[in-house]
PDB file of C-alpha atoms in Angstrom:
ATOM      1  CA  UNK A 575      45.113  21.554  15.383  1.00 66.00           C
ATOM      2  CA  UNK A 576      44.350  18.352  17.263  1.00 66.00           C
ATOM      3  CA  UNK A 577      44.229  20.313  20.505  1.00 71.00           C
ATOM      4  CA  UNK A 578      41.665  22.708  19.001  1.00 68.00           C
ATOM      5  CA  UNK A 579      39.604  19.719  17.823  1.00 66.00           C
ATOM      6  CA  UNK A 580      39.346  18.320  21.347  1.00 69.00           C
ATOM      7  CA  UNK A 581      38.692  21.770  22.832  1.00 74.00           C
ATOM      8  CA  UNK A 582      35.719  22.213  20.474  1.00 69.00           C
ATOM      9  CA  UNK A 583      34.392  18.798  21.512  1.00 71.00           C
ATOM     10  CA  UNK A 584      34.758  19.805  25.147  1.00 73.00           C
ATOM     11  CA  UNK A 585      32.996  23.060  24.385  1.00 69.00           C
ATOM     12  CA  UNK A 586      30.108  21.122  22.820  1.00 68.00           C
ATOM     13  CA  UNK A 587      29.729  19.150  26.058  1.00 71.00           C
ATOM     14  CA  UNK A 588      29.936  22.276  28.239  1.00 72.00           C
ATOM     15  CA  UNK A 589      27.459  24.187  26.039  1.00 71.00           C
ATOM     16  CA  UNK A 590      24.767  21.690  26.924  1.00 70.00           C
ATOM     17  CA  UNK A 591      24.576  23.380  30.296  1.00 69.00           C
ATOM     18  CA  UNK A 592      23.760  26.773  28.681  1.00 71.00           C
ATOM     19  CA  UNK A 593      20.216  25.661  27.771  1.00 72.00           C
ATOM     20  CA  UNK A 594      19.493  22.979  30.365  1.00 75.00           C
ATOM     21  CA  UNK A 595      15.715  22.816  30.005  1.00 77.00           C
ATOM     22  CA  UNK A 596      15.800  22.563  26.222  1.00 74.00           C
ATOM     23  CA  UNK A 597      18.386  19.788  26.433  1.00 77.00           C
ATOM     24  CA  UNK A 598      16.489  17.992  29.202  1.00 83.00           C
ATOM     25  CA  UNK A 599      13.251  17.997  27.197  1.00 81.00           C
ATOM     26  CA  UNK A 600      15.134  16.843  24.097  1.00 80.00           C
ATOM     27  CA  UNK A 601      16.810  14.067  26.103  1.00 83.00           C
ATOM     28  CA  UNK A 602      13.452  12.927  27.487  1.00 87.00           C
ATOM     29  CA  UNK A 603      11.930  12.891  23.988  1.00 83.00           C
ATOM     30  CA  UNK A 604      14.874  10.941  22.552  1.00 83.00           C
ATOM     31  CA  UNK A 605      14.722   8.479  25.468  1.00 88.00           C
ATOM     32  CA  UNK A 606      10.975   7.919  25.062  1.00 88.00           C
ATOM     33  CA  UNK A 607      11.277   7.314  21.316  1.00 84.00           C
ATOM     34  CA  UNK A 608      14.193   4.960  21.945  1.00 87.00           C
ATOM     35  CA  UNK A 609      12.149   3.071  24.561  1.00 89.00           C
ATOM     36  CA  UNK A 610       9.270   2.621  22.111  1.00 87.00           C
ATOM     37  CA  UNK A 611      11.650   1.441  19.393  1.00 85.00           C
ATOM     38  CA  UNK A 612      13.471  -0.874  21.825  1.00 88.00           C
ATOM     39  CA  UNK A 613      10.175  -2.247  23.153  1.00 89.00           C
ATOM     40  CA  UNK A 614       9.069  -3.103  19.624  1.00 85.00           C
ATOM     41  CA  UNK A 615      12.435  -4.763  18.917  1.00 85.00           C
ATOM     42  CA  UNK A 616      12.235  -6.660  22.221  1.00 88.00           C
ATOM     43  CA  UNK A 617       8.764  -7.969  21.398  1.00 86.00           C
ATOM     44  CA  UNK A 618       9.805  -8.947  17.893  1.00 82.00           C
ATOM     45  CA  UNK A 619      12.941 -10.666  19.214  1.00 84.00           C
ATOM     46  CA  UNK A 620      11.060 -12.745  21.794  1.00 85.00           C
ATOM     47  CA  UNK A 621       8.290 -13.752  19.397  1.00 81.00           C
ATOM     48  CA  UNK A 622      10.896 -14.736  16.828  1.00 77.00           C
ATOM     49  CA  UNK A 623      12.872 -16.724  19.419  1.00 78.00           C
ATOM     50  CA  UNK A 624       9.741 -18.534  20.566  1.00 77.00           C
ATOM     51  CA  UNK A 625       8.741 -19.426  17.016  1.00 74.00           C
ATOM     52  CA  UNK A 626      12.250 -20.611  16.199  1.00 73.00           C
ATOM     53  CA  UNK A 627      12.216 -22.763  19.338  1.00 72.00           C
ATOM     54  CA  UNK A 628       9.263 -24.771  18.041  1.00 68.00           C
ATOM     55  CA  UNK A 629       9.666 -24.409  14.263  1.00 71.00           C
ATOM     56  CA  UNK A 630      13.409 -24.020  13.757  1.00 72.00           C
ATOM     57  CA  UNK A 631      14.680 -27.179  15.414  1.00 76.00           C
ATOM     58  CA  UNK A 632      15.121 -30.768  14.329  1.00 81.00           C
ATOM     59  CA  UNK A 633      15.606 -33.895  16.392  1.00 84.00           C
ATOM     60  CA  UNK A 634      18.025 -36.684  15.584  1.00 88.00           C
ATOM     61  CA  UNK A 635      18.102 -39.947  17.508  1.00 89.00           C
ATOM     62  CA  UNK A 636      21.235 -42.079  17.607  1.00 90.00           C
ATOM     63  CA  UNK A 637      21.290 -45.773  18.502  1.00 90.00           C
ATOM     64  CA  UNK A 638      24.514 -47.435  19.491  1.00 90.00           C
ATOM     65  CA  UNK A 639      25.217 -51.129  19.044  1.00 87.00           C
ATOM     66  CA  UNK A 640      24.005 -53.204  21.990  1.00 81.00           C
ATOM     67  CA  UNK A 641      26.758 -54.177  24.440  1.00 80.00           C
ATOM     68  CA  UNK A 642      28.840 -51.106  23.524  1.00 84.00           C
ATOM     69  CA  UNK A 643      31.227 -50.420  26.443  1.00 85.00           C
ATOM     70  CA  UNK A 644      29.817 -47.677  28.663  1.00 85.00           C
ATOM     71  CA  UNK A 645      33.062 -45.707  28.682  1.00 87.00           C
ATOM     72  CA  UNK A 646      32.976 -45.483  24.859  1.00 87.00           C
ATOM     73  CA  UNK A 647      29.451 -44.142  24.389  1.00 86.00           C
ATOM     74  CA  UNK A 648      29.736 -41.843  27.440  1.00 88.00           C
ATOM     75  CA  UNK A 649      32.866 -40.281  25.916  1.00 89.00           C
ATOM     76  CA  UNK A 650      30.972 -39.753  22.638  1.00 89.00           C
ATOM     77  CA  UNK A 651      28.062 -38.152  24.520  1.00 89.00           C
ATOM     78  CA  UNK A 652      30.512 -35.643  26.013  1.00 89.00           C
ATOM     79  CA  UNK A 653      31.944 -34.893  22.542  1.00 89.00           C
ATOM     80  CA  UNK A 654      28.473 -34.464  20.990  1.00 88.00           C
ATOM     81  CA  UNK A 655      27.757 -31.527  23.332  1.00 87.00           C
ATOM     82  CA  UNK A 656      30.339 -29.467  21.409  1.00 86.00           C
ATOM     83  CA  UNK A 657      28.601 -29.722  18.014  1.00 85.00           C
ATOM     84  CA  UNK A 658      27.600 -26.321  16.618  1.00 81.00           C
ATOM     85  CA  UNK A 659      23.876 -25.686  16.739  1.00 80.00           C
ATOM     86  CA  UNK A 660      23.141 -28.308  19.415  1.00 84.00           C
ATOM     87  CA  UNK A 661      20.382 -27.007  21.700  1.00 83.00           C
ATOM     88  CA  UNK A 662      19.713 -30.034  23.870  1.00 85.00           C
ATOM     89  CA  UNK A 663      20.854 -33.602  24.305  1.00 88.00           C
ATOM     90  CA  UNK A 664      19.085 -36.384  26.197  1.00 88.00           C
ATOM     91  CA  UNK A 665      20.973 -39.601  26.741  1.00 88.00           C
ATOM     92  CA  UNK A 666      19.717 -42.994  27.823  1.00 87.00           C
ATOM     93  CA  UNK A 667      21.769 -45.907  29.056  1.00 84.00           C
ATOM     94  CA  UNK A 668      20.203 -49.362  28.458  1.00 82.00           C
ATOM     95  CA  UNK A 669      19.043 -49.364  32.093  1.00 80.00           C
ATOM     96  CA  UNK A 670      17.491 -45.880  31.798  1.00 79.00           C
ATOM     97  CA  UNK A 671      15.837 -46.775  28.500  1.00 78.00           C
ATOM     98  CA  UNK A 672      14.278 -49.894  30.088  1.00 75.00           C
ATOM     99  CA  UNK A 673      13.027 -47.804  33.020  1.00 76.00           C
ATOM    100  CA  UNK A 674      11.562 -45.177  30.674  1.00 74.00           C
ATOM    101  CA  UNK A 675       9.823 -47.928  28.699  1.00 72.00           C
ATOM    102  CA  UNK A 676       8.334 -49.406  31.867  1.00 70.00           C
ATOM    103  CA  UNK A 677       7.056 -45.970  32.992  1.00 71.00           C
ATOM    104  CA  UNK A 678       5.626 -45.292  29.544  1.00 69.00           C
ATOM    105  CA  UNK A 679       3.590 -48.491  29.866  1.00 67.00           C
ATOM    106  CA  UNK A 680       2.141 -47.150  33.168  1.00 60.00           C
ATOM    107  CA  UNK A 681       4.020 -49.742  35.159  1.00 56.00           C
ATOM    108  CA  UNK A 682       1.674 -52.374  33.807  1.00 56.00           C
ATOM    109  CA  UNK A 683       4.678 -54.405  32.794  1.00 55.00           C
ATOM    110  CA  UNK A 684       7.664 -54.929  35.042  1.00 63.00           C
ATOM    111  CA  UNK A 685      10.828 -55.536  33.030  1.00 63.00           C
ATOM    112  CA  UNK A 686      13.122 -55.845  36.027  1.00 64.00           C
ATOM    113  CA  UNK A 687      13.283 -59.596  35.445  1.00 61.00           C
ATOM    114  CA  UNK A 688      15.334 -58.922  32.305  1.00 62.00           C
ATOM    115  CA  UNK A 689      18.261 -57.748  34.414  1.00 61.00           C
ATOM    116  CA  UNK A 690      21.370 -56.077  33.093  1.00 61.00           C
ATOM    117  CA  UNK A 691      22.661 -59.071  31.191  1.00 64.00           C
ATOM    118  CA  UNK A 692      19.446 -59.686  29.184  1.00 68.00           C
ATOM    119  CA  UNK A 693      18.452 -56.068  28.525  1.00 72.00           C
ATOM    120  CA  UNK A 694      17.885 -55.841  24.722  1.00 75.00           C
ATOM    121  CA  UNK A 695      17.771 -52.026  24.583  1.00 80.00           C
ATOM    122  CA  UNK A 696      20.862 -50.191  23.265  1.00 84.00           C
ATOM    123  CA  UNK A 697      22.262 -46.900  24.551  1.00 87.00           C
ATOM    124  CA  UNK A 698      20.630 -43.967  22.733  1.00 90.00           C
ATOM    125  CA  UNK A 699      20.868 -40.192  22.514  1.00 90.00           C
ATOM    126  CA  UNK A 700      18.210 -37.693  21.391  1.00 89.00           C
ATOM    127  CA  UNK A 701      19.784 -34.541  19.966  1.00 88.00           C
ATOM    128  CA  UNK A 702      17.855 -31.311  19.300  1.00 86.00           C
ATOM    129  CA  UNK A 703      19.542 -29.025  16.778  1.00 82.00           C
ATOM    130  CA  UNK A 704      18.853 -25.464  15.754  1.00 78.00           C
ATOM    131  CA  UNK A 705      19.015 -25.310  11.964  1.00 75.00           C
ATOM    132  CA  UNK A 706      19.950 -21.619  12.099  1.00 70.00           C
ATOM    133  CA  UNK A 707      23.751 -22.112  11.773  1.00 64.00           C
ATOM    134  CA  UNK A 708      23.218 -24.258   8.652  1.00 64.00           C
ATOM    135  CA  UNK A 709      20.700 -22.130   6.771  1.00 63.00           C
ATOM    136  CA  UNK A 710      23.313 -20.873   4.307  1.00 65.00           C
ATOM    137  CA  UNK A 711      24.877 -24.330   3.848  1.00 71.00           C
ATOM    138  CA  UNK A 712      22.872 -26.675   1.664  1.00 70.00           C
ATOM    139  CA  UNK A 713      24.940 -29.654   2.813  1.00 77.00           C
ATOM    140  CA  UNK A 714      24.738 -28.846   6.533  1.00 77.00           C
ATOM    141  CA  UNK A 715      22.219 -31.604   7.308  1.00 78.00           C
ATOM    142  CA  UNK A 716      23.878 -34.176   5.037  1.00 80.00           C
ATOM    143  CA  UNK A 717      27.326 -33.520   6.515  1.00 84.00           C
ATOM    144  CA  UNK A 718      25.969 -33.661  10.070  1.00 83.00           C
ATOM    145  CA  UNK A 719      24.234 -36.988   9.480  1.00 84.00           C
ATOM    146  CA  UNK A 720      27.325 -38.408   7.786  1.00 86.00           C
ATOM    147  CA  UNK A 721      29.497 -37.449  10.776  1.00 87.00           C
ATOM    148  CA  UNK A 722      27.029 -38.935  13.258  1.00 87.00           C
ATOM    149  CA  UNK A 723      26.727 -42.213  11.342  1.00 87.00           C
ATOM    150  CA  UNK A 724      30.524 -42.439  11.188  1.00 88.00           C
ATOM    151  CA  UNK A 725      30.900 -42.458  14.980  1.00 88.00           C
ATOM    152  CA  UNK A 726      32.332 -45.739  16.373  1.00 88.00           C
ATOM    153  CA  UNK A 727      29.750 -48.289  17.608  1.00 88.00           C
ATOM    154  CA  UNK A 728      26.833 -46.279  16.129  1.00 88.00           C
ATOM    155  CA  UNK A 729      24.223 -48.650  14.694  1.00 87.00           C
ATOM    156  CA  UNK A 730      21.448 -46.366  13.361  1.00 87.00           C
ATOM    157  CA  UNK A 731      20.594 -42.676  13.097  1.00 88.00           C
ATOM    158  CA  UNK A 732      16.912 -41.728  12.826  1.00 86.00           C
ATOM    159  CA  UNK A 733      15.710 -38.337  11.617  1.00 81.00           C
ATOM    160  CA  UNK A 734      12.895 -36.767   9.641  1.00 80.00           C
ATOM    161  CA  UNK A 735      14.180 -35.117   6.412  1.00 77.00           C
ATOM    162  CA  UNK A 736      10.930 -33.152   6.061  1.00 78.00           C
ATOM    163  CA  UNK A 737      11.480 -31.651   9.522  1.00 76.00           C
ATOM    164  CA  UNK A 738      14.886 -30.311   8.422  1.00 75.00           C
ATOM    165  CA  UNK A 739      13.470 -28.748   5.256  1.00 76.00           C
ATOM    166  CA  UNK A 740      10.606 -27.122   7.165  1.00 77.00           C
ATOM    167  CA  UNK A 741      12.965 -25.743   9.825  1.00 76.00           C
ATOM    168  CA  UNK A 742      15.328 -24.246   7.257  1.00 74.00           C
ATOM    169  CA  UNK A 743      12.434 -22.733   5.327  1.00 76.00           C
ATOM    170  CA  UNK A 744      11.001 -21.213   8.489  1.00 74.00           C
ATOM    171  CA  UNK A 745      14.332 -19.643   9.520  1.00 74.00           C
ATOM    172  CA  UNK A 746      14.840 -18.174   6.037  1.00 75.00           C
ATOM    173  CA  UNK A 747      11.341 -16.683   6.199  1.00 76.00           C
ATOM    174  CA  UNK A 748      11.851 -15.077   9.622  1.00 74.00           C
ATOM    175  CA  UNK A 749      15.238 -13.628   8.635  1.00 73.00           C
ATOM    176  CA  UNK A 750      13.719 -12.078   5.511  1.00 77.00           C
ATOM    177  CA  UNK A 751      10.968 -10.432   7.588  1.00 78.00           C
ATOM    178  CA  UNK A 752      12.678  -9.363  10.831  1.00 74.00           C
ATOM    179  CA  UNK A 753      15.455  -7.218   9.405  1.00 76.00           C
ATOM    180  CA  UNK A 754      13.250  -5.198   6.983  1.00 81.00           C
ATOM    181  CA  UNK A 755      10.928  -4.463   9.927  1.00 78.00           C
ATOM    182  CA  UNK A 756      13.888  -3.296  12.036  1.00 75.00           C
ATOM    183  CA  UNK A 757      15.032  -1.110   9.118  1.00 78.00           C
ATOM    184  CA  UNK A 758      11.580   0.469   8.789  1.00 80.00           C
ATOM    185  CA  UNK A 759      11.512   1.051  12.542  1.00 76.00           C
ATOM    186  CA  UNK A 760      14.928   2.747  12.302  1.00 75.00           C
ATOM    187  CA  UNK A 761      13.537   5.101   9.639  1.00 78.00           C
ATOM    188  CA  UNK A 762      10.662   6.138  11.929  1.00 77.00           C
ATOM    189  CA  UNK A 763      13.075   6.712  14.817  1.00 75.00           C
ATOM    190  CA  UNK A 764      15.291   8.809  12.515  1.00 75.00           C
ATOM    191  CA  UNK A 765      12.404  11.055  11.505  1.00 77.00           C
ATOM    192  CA  UNK A 766      11.122  11.587  15.059  1.00 76.00           C
ATOM    193  CA  UNK A 767      14.497  12.024  16.769  1.00 72.00           C
ATOM    194  CA  UNK A 768      15.875  14.151  13.929  1.00 73.00           C
ATOM    195  CA  UNK A 769      12.957  16.562  14.063  1.00 75.00           C
ATOM    196  CA  UNK A 770      13.213  16.790  17.867  1.00 73.00           C
ATOM    197  CA  UNK A 771      16.914  17.605  17.691  1.00 69.00           C
ATOM    198  CA  UNK A 772      16.377  20.269  15.052  1.00 72.00           C
ATOM    199  CA  UNK A 773      13.706  21.954  17.166  1.00 73.00           C
ATOM    200  CA  UNK A 774      16.031  21.991  20.184  1.00 69.00           C
ATOM    201  CA  UNK A 775      18.708  23.777  18.164  1.00 70.00           C
ATOM    202  CA  UNK A 776      16.282  26.646  17.515  1.00 72.00           C
ATOM    203  CA  UNK A 777      17.171  27.889  21.015  1.00 69.00           C
ATOM    204  CA  UNK A 778      20.718  28.532  19.753  1.00 71.00           C
ATOM    205  CA  UNK A 779      19.735  30.190  16.482  1.00 71.00           C
ATOM    206  CA  UNK A 780      20.962  33.671  17.527  1.00 73.00           C
ATOM    207  CA  UNK A 781      24.302  32.305  18.719  1.00 72.00           C
ATOM    208  CA  UNK A 782      24.877  30.468  15.421  1.00 71.00           C
ATOM    209  CA  UNK A 783      23.971  33.553  13.333  1.00 73.00           C
ATOM    210  CA  UNK A 784      26.410  35.714  15.315  1.00 78.00           C
ATOM    211  CA  UNK A 785      29.202  33.229  14.733  1.00 74.00           C
ATOM    212  CA  UNK A 786      28.460  33.303  10.988  1.00 73.00           C
ATOM    213  CA  UNK A 787      28.472  37.136  10.988  1.00 76.00           C
ATOM    214  CA  UNK A 788      31.887  37.336  12.672  1.00 75.00           C
ATOM    215  CA  UNK A 789      33.309  34.984  10.023  1.00 71.00           C
ATOM    216  CA  UNK A 790      33.698  31.787  12.041  1.00 71.00           C
ATOM    217  CA  UNK A 791      34.426  28.731   9.916  1.00 74.00           C
ATOM    218  CA  UNK A 792      31.842  26.045   9.286  1.00 73.00           C
ATOM    219  CA  UNK A 793      33.644  23.312  11.214  1.00 73.00           C
ATOM    220  CA  UNK A 794      34.264  25.688  14.144  1.00 75.00           C
ATOM    221  CA  UNK A 795      30.483  26.243  14.446  1.00 75.00           C
ATOM    222  CA  UNK A 796      29.327  22.712  13.650  1.00 75.00           C
ATOM    223  CA  UNK A 797      31.697  20.555  15.686  1.00 78.00           C
ATOM    224  CA  UNK A 798      30.361  21.575  19.152  1.00 79.00           C
ATOM    225  CA  UNK A 799      26.783  21.173  17.897  1.00 77.00           C
ATOM    226  CA  UNK A 800      27.535  17.748  16.420  1.00 80.00           C
ATOM    227  CA  UNK A 801      29.113  16.744  19.743  1.00 83.00           C
ATOM    228  CA  UNK A 802      26.012  17.874  21.637  1.00 80.00           C
ATOM    229  CA  UNK A 803      23.706  16.005  19.235  1.00 80.00           C
ATOM    230  CA  UNK A 804      25.745  12.805  19.470  1.00 84.00           C
ATOM    231  CA  UNK A 805      25.873  13.030  23.268  1.00 85.00           C
ATOM    232  CA  UNK A 806      22.110  13.489  23.542  1.00 83.00           C
ATOM    233  CA  UNK A 807      21.524  10.529  21.236  1.00 85.00           C
ATOM    234  CA  UNK A 808      24.011   8.304  23.105  1.00 89.00           C
ATOM    235  CA  UNK A 809      22.725   9.201  26.581  1.00 90.00           C
ATOM    236  CA  UNK A 810      19.073   8.926  25.486  1.00 88.00           C
ATOM    237  CA  UNK A 811      19.492   5.528  23.808  1.00 89.00           C
ATOM    238  CA  UNK A 812      21.662   4.175  26.677  1.00 92.00           C
ATOM    239  CA  UNK A 813      19.084   5.296  29.228  1.00 93.00           C
ATOM    240  CA  UNK A 814      16.332   3.644  27.183  1.00 92.00           C
ATOM    241  CA  UNK A 815      18.278   0.367  27.015  1.00 93.00           C
ATOM    242  CA  UNK A 816      18.861   0.501  30.771  1.00 94.00           C
ATOM    243  CA  UNK A 817      15.130   1.023  31.432  1.00 94.00           C
ATOM    244  CA  UNK A 818      14.228  -1.796  29.048  1.00 93.00           C
ATOM    245  CA  UNK A 819      16.736  -4.130  30.699  1.00 94.00           C
ATOM    246  CA  UNK A 820      15.295  -3.385  34.146  1.00 93.00           C
ATOM    247  CA  UNK A 821      11.769  -3.979  32.803  1.00 91.00           C
ATOM    248  CA  UNK A 822      12.846  -7.259  31.155  1.00 90.00           C
ATOM    249  CA  UNK A 823      14.391  -8.479  34.429  1.00 91.00           C
ATOM    250  CA  UNK A 824      11.226  -7.577  36.331  1.00 90.00           C
ATOM    251  CA  UNK A 825       8.803  -9.146  33.829  1.00 87.00           C
ATOM    252  CA  UNK A 826      11.041 -12.044  32.697  1.00 84.00           C
ATOM    253  CA  UNK A 827       8.640 -14.735  33.953  1.00 82.00           C
ATOM    254  CA  UNK A 828       5.322 -12.937  33.433  1.00 80.00           C
ATOM    255  CA  UNK A 829       4.437 -15.288  30.524  1.00 79.00           C
ATOM    256  CA  UNK A 830       6.191 -18.347  31.946  1.00 75.00           C
ATOM    257  CA  UNK A 831       3.055 -20.318  32.802  1.00 73.00           C
ATOM    258  CA  UNK A 832       1.076 -23.123  31.110  1.00 68.00           C
ATOM    259  CA  UNK A 833       0.490 -23.367  28.220  1.00 68.00           C
ATOM    260  CA  UNK A 834       2.807 -20.536  27.063  1.00 68.00           C
ATOM    261  CA  UNK A 835       6.007 -21.329  29.056  1.00 74.00           C
ATOM    262  CA  UNK A 836       7.548 -18.215  27.459  1.00 76.00           C
ATOM    263  CA  UNK A 837      10.486 -16.589  29.265  1.00 82.00           C
ATOM    264  CA  UNK A 838      11.238 -13.035  28.107  1.00 86.00           C
ATOM    265  CA  UNK A 839      14.855 -12.426  27.119  1.00 88.00           C
ATOM    266  CA  UNK A 840      16.693  -9.162  26.490  1.00 91.00           C
ATOM    267  CA  UNK A 841      17.876  -7.942  23.113  1.00 90.00           C
ATOM    268  CA  UNK A 842      21.082  -9.537  21.783  1.00 89.00           C
ATOM    269  CA  UNK A 843      24.211  -7.299  21.894  1.00 90.00           C
ATOM    270  CA  UNK A 844      24.159  -6.597  18.133  1.00 87.00           C
ATOM    271  CA  UNK A 845      20.606  -5.197  18.270  1.00 86.00           C
ATOM    272  CA  UNK A 846      21.508  -3.048  21.321  1.00 90.00           C
ATOM    273  CA  UNK A 847      24.455  -1.621  19.380  1.00 91.00           C
ATOM    274  CA  UNK A 848      22.223  -0.993  16.343  1.00 87.00           C
ATOM    275  CA  UNK A 849      19.694   0.940  18.461  1.00 86.00           C
ATOM    276  CA  UNK A 850      22.315   3.015  20.331  1.00 89.00           C
ATOM    277  CA  UNK A 851      24.406   3.636  17.201  1.00 90.00           C
ATOM    278  CA  UNK A 852      21.396   4.615  15.077  1.00 85.00           C
ATOM    279  CA  UNK A 853      20.068   7.140  17.614  1.00 85.00           C
ATOM    280  CA  UNK A 854      23.556   8.608  18.177  1.00 87.00           C
ATOM    281  CA  UNK A 855      24.157   8.936  14.436  1.00 86.00           C
ATOM    282  CA  UNK A 856      20.738  10.524  13.957  1.00 82.00           C
ATOM    283  CA  UNK A 857      21.566  13.078  16.671  1.00 79.00           C
ATOM    284  CA  UNK A 858      24.737  14.073  14.816  1.00 81.00           C
ATOM    285  CA  UNK A 859      23.087  14.184  11.383  1.00 81.00           C
ATOM    286  CA  UNK A 860      20.106  16.207  12.572  1.00 76.00           C
ATOM    287  CA  UNK A 861      22.443  18.738  14.201  1.00 75.00           C
ATOM    288  CA  UNK A 862      24.434  18.964  10.970  1.00 76.00           C
ATOM    289  CA  UNK A 863      21.296  19.520   8.864  1.00 73.00           C
ATOM    290  CA  UNK A 864      19.880  22.071  11.314  1.00 67.00           C
ATOM    291  CA  UNK A 865      23.046  24.204  11.219  1.00 65.00           C
ATOM    292  CA  UNK A 866      23.325  23.897   7.431  1.00 63.00           C
ATOM    293  CA  UNK A 867      19.805  25.292   7.001  1.00 59.00           C
TER     294      UNK A 867
END
C-alpha cells in the first residue's frame, strides 16, 4: 500500500510533463501572484521595521559611582550586551565623557586641565532597548529597571516612563494591524491561485472522466493531481521568493540616503514559510476542489 502511495506521487510529478505548456503558464501565473504578494509583504515589513526603529525603542542611561574601578564597569558593560531586547549600547569612560562634553561646547572650553585625577564625570552607558520582547509582560520595564539599579557601583538610572508606554502602545498597534493585512492578502492569493489551478486542470478533464468511467477510486485519481498542484505551488512560491531576494539584494541601499537612511531588508523566515506554505496548500486544495466538481 505504501509503495502504491509513493508510485502515485511519482506519477503526479511525471504527469506534469504530459501538458507542459498548460503547466508552464500556470507556474508563471502562480509565480507572478506570489511575487506581488511577497512584494506587498516586503514593503509592509520594511515600513513596520522602520517605524518600530523610531517609535518602538526606549533609551535608558546608567551612571556609575565616580572612581569605580575600570575593570568593574567594563565587565558590566560586557554583560549588559546580553540583555534581551538590547538594540544598541554606547559607553563612556570618564575621559571619553569629558572629551564629548568639550566637543559639545564647540571646543570653546578646554577641560584638559582637569586631568584624570580631578575629572568629576562618572562612567556612563546609554542603552537603547526594543520594547517588542516585553509587550506581553506588564512588568517588563519595572523588572528591567530594578535589575539595572541593582548592579554593583551603579549610582543612578535615568529613563522616561512616558517613552516606554508610548513604545509599547505603538508595538501593540502595529501587531494588531500587520497580521490582519497579511491574512487578507493570503485570501486574495488563495482566490487567484486557486482559480488559476482549476483552469489548468481543465486540460485533463477527459482523462479524469475516463478514470471515473472505468471505476478508479477517488484517491487513485486525486493523489497525482494533488501532488501536481502542490508541486506547482511550491515551485512557484519558491521562485517568487528567490526573485524577491535577488531584487532586495540589488535595491538594498536605494533608500539609504539623507534624510531617509532606510536600508531594505528581506522578509523574516516565518513570513517566507507562510507565503510558500499558503501557496502550496492552495495548489493542493484547488486541485482537490477541481476534481471533486
